[in-house]
Amino acid sequence: MSSVGVIVSPHITEKAGVLEKKGEYIFNVYPRTNKQEIKNAVEKTYGVKVTKVNIINIPAKRKRVGKHMGHALAVRKAVVSLQKGHAIELMPR
């Protein structure tokens, strides 16, 4: 899989901002990607050295829309740790 088809978007929240100070970044990724593909995509896209990748799978939830039941989509997130001295500028300061 190419690096374009791995990372959906950076996951920007308050918690992600706290982790960013520790050198960890959170990305929404496609469901069928593995850790090695995510590592290669981040290194190629942002030009940094990745030391560790953790994956979080959030299952789909059933949601009510009026009288009909639907579902919220499942989400897969990757927490990427970078080598000391490397950083990614996700949000302009």
XYZ file of N, CA and C in Angstrom:
279
model
N 0.852 -1.173 0.000
C 0.000 0.000 0.000
C 0.896 1.232 0.000
N 0.543 2.247 -0.777
C 1.350 3.459 -0.833
C 1.145 4.296 0.417
N 2.075 5.222 0.677
C 1.979 6.048 1.882
C 0.786 6.988 1.826
N 0.299 7.289 0.631
C -0.875 8.151 0.494
C -2.120 7.426 0.981
N -2.209 6.125 0.792
C -3.392 5.363 1.154
C -3.362 4.786 2.555
N -2.492 5.275 3.427
C -2.383 4.734 4.781
C -2.943 5.711 5.799
N -2.445 6.941 5.784
C -2.845 7.948 6.768
C -4.057 8.703 6.248
N -5.139 8.721 7.042
C -6.339 9.470 6.670
C -6.157 10.929 7.044
N -5.819 11.189 8.319
C -5.638 12.560 8.795
C -4.969 12.536 10.157
N -4.351 13.660 10.547
C -3.885 13.743 11.929
C -5.083 13.884 12.861
N -5.006 13.296 14.038
C -6.093 13.361 15.021
C -5.738 14.482 15.992
N -6.421 15.619 15.887
C -6.070 16.807 16.663
C -7.091 17.013 17.772
N -6.658 16.751 19.013
C -7.476 16.956 20.204
C -6.571 17.511 21.302
N -7.157 17.811 22.456
C -6.350 18.274 23.585
C -5.368 17.198 24.027
N -5.830 15.969 24.101
C -4.953 14.871 24.515
C -3.818 14.683 23.507
N -4.111 14.835 22.231
C -3.076 14.717 21.210
C -2.043 15.829 21.367
N -2.492 17.010 21.797
C -1.572 18.114 22.044
C -0.626 17.828 23.197
N -1.137 17.168 24.233
C -0.295 16.782 25.373
C 0.730 15.733 24.935
N 0.288 14.754 24.153
C 1.199 13.710 23.677
C 2.243 14.268 22.715
N 1.871 15.322 21.971
C 2.797 15.927 21.015
C 4.033 16.465 21.736
N 3.849 16.980 22.942
C 4.984 17.493 23.721
C 5.937 16.377 24.135
N 5.432 15.138 24.203
C 6.264 13.979 24.537
C 6.888 13.344 23.294
N 6.580 13.872 22.111
C 7.112 13.292 20.880
C 6.248 12.191 20.306
N 4.958 12.151 20.711
C 4.026 11.156 20.186
C 2.916 11.866 19.420
N 2.547 11.322 18.280
C 1.536 11.936 17.417
C 0.459 10.912 17.104
N -0.792 11.377 16.982
C -1.915 10.481 16.715
C -2.436 10.743 15.306
N -2.637 9.668 14.548
C -3.163 9.754 13.191
C -4.346 8.812 13.048
N -5.368 9.235 12.307
C -6.435 8.332 11.882
C -5.894 7.593 10.662
N -6.023 6.276 10.667
C -5.486 5.470 9.570
C -6.571 4.553 9.018
N -6.331 4.014 7.834
C -7.284 3.094 7.234
C -7.290 1.776 8.004
N -8.438 1.109 8.077
C -8.593 -0.068 8.943
C -7.671 -1.246 8.635
N -7.248 -1.427 7.419
C -6.484 -2.633 7.074
C -4.974 -2.414 7.038
N -4.503 -1.304 7.579
C -3.063 -1.063 7.574
C -2.417 -1.668 8.811
N -1.165 -2.069 8.664
C -0.439 -2.621 9.807
C 0.597 -1.613 10.302
N 1.279 -1.955 11.381
C 2.218 -1.025 12.014
C 3.373 -0.656 11.086
N 3.872 -1.617 10.341
C 5.001 -1.350 9.450
C 4.605 -0.382 8.337
N 3.418 -0.536 7.767
C 2.947 0.383 6.728
C 2.771 1.787 7.290
N 2.248 1.894 8.511
C 2.062 3.205 9.136
C 3.418 3.858 9.383
N 4.364 3.091 9.891
C 5.711 3.615 10.150
C 6.344 4.138 8.863
N 6.289 3.353 7.798
C 6.873 3.766 6.522
C 6.187 5.005 5.968
N 4.857 5.092 6.099
C 4.114 6.235 5.573
C 4.471 7.516 6.316
N 4.571 7.452 7.643
C 4.915 8.648 8.427
C 6.340 9.086 8.121
N 7.270 8.143 8.043
C 8.658 8.488 7.742
C 8.788 9.110 6.360
N 8.060 8.580 5.390
C 8.144 9.102 4.024
C 7.432 10.445 3.891
N 6.258 10.596 4.515
C 5.468 11.813 4.372
C 6.088 12.993 5.112
N 6.541 12.760 6.343
C 7.008 13.859 7.188
C 8.525 13.933 7.318
N 9.259 12.971 6.809
C 10.717 13.001 6.853
C 11.281 12.896 8.263
N 10.703 12.039 9.097
C 11.144 11.859 10.481
C 11.466 10.386 10.722
N 12.086 10.082 11.866
C 12.421 8.707 12.234
C 11.446 8.230 13.302
N 10.698 7.165 13.014
C 9.697 6.612 13.928
C 10.341 5.499 14.752
N 10.116 5.533 16.088
C 10.660 4.488 16.957
C 9.613 3.457 17.351
N 8.333 3.872 17.456
C 7.301 2.944 17.940
C 5.948 3.342 17.363
N 5.105 2.346 17.088
C 3.736 2.579 16.617
C 2.790 1.724 17.452
N 1.800 2.355 18.074
C 0.732 1.646 18.782
C -0.571 1.909 18.047
N -1.459 0.915 18.011
C -2.718 1.043 17.277
C -3.891 0.922 18.234
N -4.887 1.789 18.034
C -6.114 1.777 18.827
C -7.270 1.522 17.870
N -8.048 0.462 18.114
C -9.238 0.170 17.317
C -10.468 0.541 18.124
N -11.274 1.449 17.601
C -12.514 1.842 18.261
C -13.655 1.250 17.446
N -14.432 0.322 18.017
C -15.488 -0.345 17.248
C -16.646 0.588 16.919
N -17.432 0.203 15.918
C -18.620 0.972 15.535
C -19.650 0.909 16.653
N -20.416 1.987 16.809
C -21.467 2.024 17.830
C -22.810 2.204 17.154
N -23.827 1.606 17.729
C -25.182 1.789 17.210
C -25.706 3.135 17.688
N -26.304 3.891 16.784
C -26.848 5.211 17.101
C -28.276 5.298 16.598
N -29.095 5.976 17.347
C -30.481 6.186 16.940
C -30.581 7.525 16.207
N -31.233 7.502 15.058
C -31.529 8.708 14.292
C -33.042 8.731 14.129
N -33.719 9.477 15.002
C -35.177 9.445 15.019
C -35.632 8.073 15.471
N -36.485 7.433 14.678
C -36.928 6.088 15.046
C -36.093 4.989 14.391
N -35.110 5.370 13.594
C -34.273 4.398 12.888
C -32.942 4.214 13.615
N -32.453 2.991 13.589
C -31.144 2.704 14.164
C -30.099 2.732 13.055
N -29.041 3.452 13.300
C -27.914 3.491 12.380
C -26.661 3.110 13.148
N -25.516 3.490 12.628
C -24.282 3.221 13.355
C -23.243 4.285 13.041
N -22.407 4.559 14.030
C -21.245 5.416 13.837
C -20.115 4.510 13.344
N -19.315 4.998 12.437
C -18.272 4.176 11.837
C -17.185 3.800 12.839
N -16.569 2.672 12.600
C -15.422 2.248 13.399
C -14.225 3.114 13.019
N -13.336 3.343 13.972
C -12.170 4.197 13.757
C -10.919 3.429 14.171
N -9.853 3.612 13.426
C -8.555 3.028 13.781
C -7.563 4.179 13.884
N -6.911 4.290 15.035
C -5.946 5.362 15.267
C -4.573 4.761 15.513
N -3.549 5.494 15.122
C -2.173 5.068 15.369
C -1.474 6.134 16.195
N -0.858 5.712 17.296
C -0.036 6.604 18.114
C 1.408 6.331 17.710
N 2.055 7.352 17.121
C 3.389 7.203 16.561
C 4.386 7.947 17.441
N 5.413 7.241 17.921
C 6.478 7.854 18.723
C 7.666 8.131 17.818
N 8.234 9.331 17.964
C 9.365 9.730 17.135
C 10.663 9.681 17.929
N 11.761 9.587 17.189
C 13.078 9.602 17.790
C 13.341 10.987 18.371
N 14.162 11.071 19.432
C 14.501 12.358 20.052
C 15.068 13.302 19.000
N 14.637 14.555 19.047
C 15.125 15.552 18.103
C 14.275 15.684 16.850
N 13.352 14.762 16.625
C 12.467 14.832 15.470
C 11.108 15.360 15.918
N 10.462 16.130 15.060
C 9.137 16.673 15.380
C 8.350 16.855 14.093
N 7.032 16.873 14.227
C 6.127 17.108 13.104
C 5.310 18.344 13.437
N 5.204 19.265 12.499
C 4.410 20.479 12.697
C 3.004 20.211 12.160
N 2.096 19.770 13.049
C 0.723 19.481 12.635
C -0.157 20.721 12.697
N 0.012 21.505 13.768
C -0.776 22.725 13.928
C 0.169 23.915 13.970
N -0.081 24.952 13.165
C 0.776 26.138 13.252
C 0.611 26.806 14.611
N 1.676 27.266 15.176
C 1.644 27.884 16.510
C 1.275 29.332 16.462
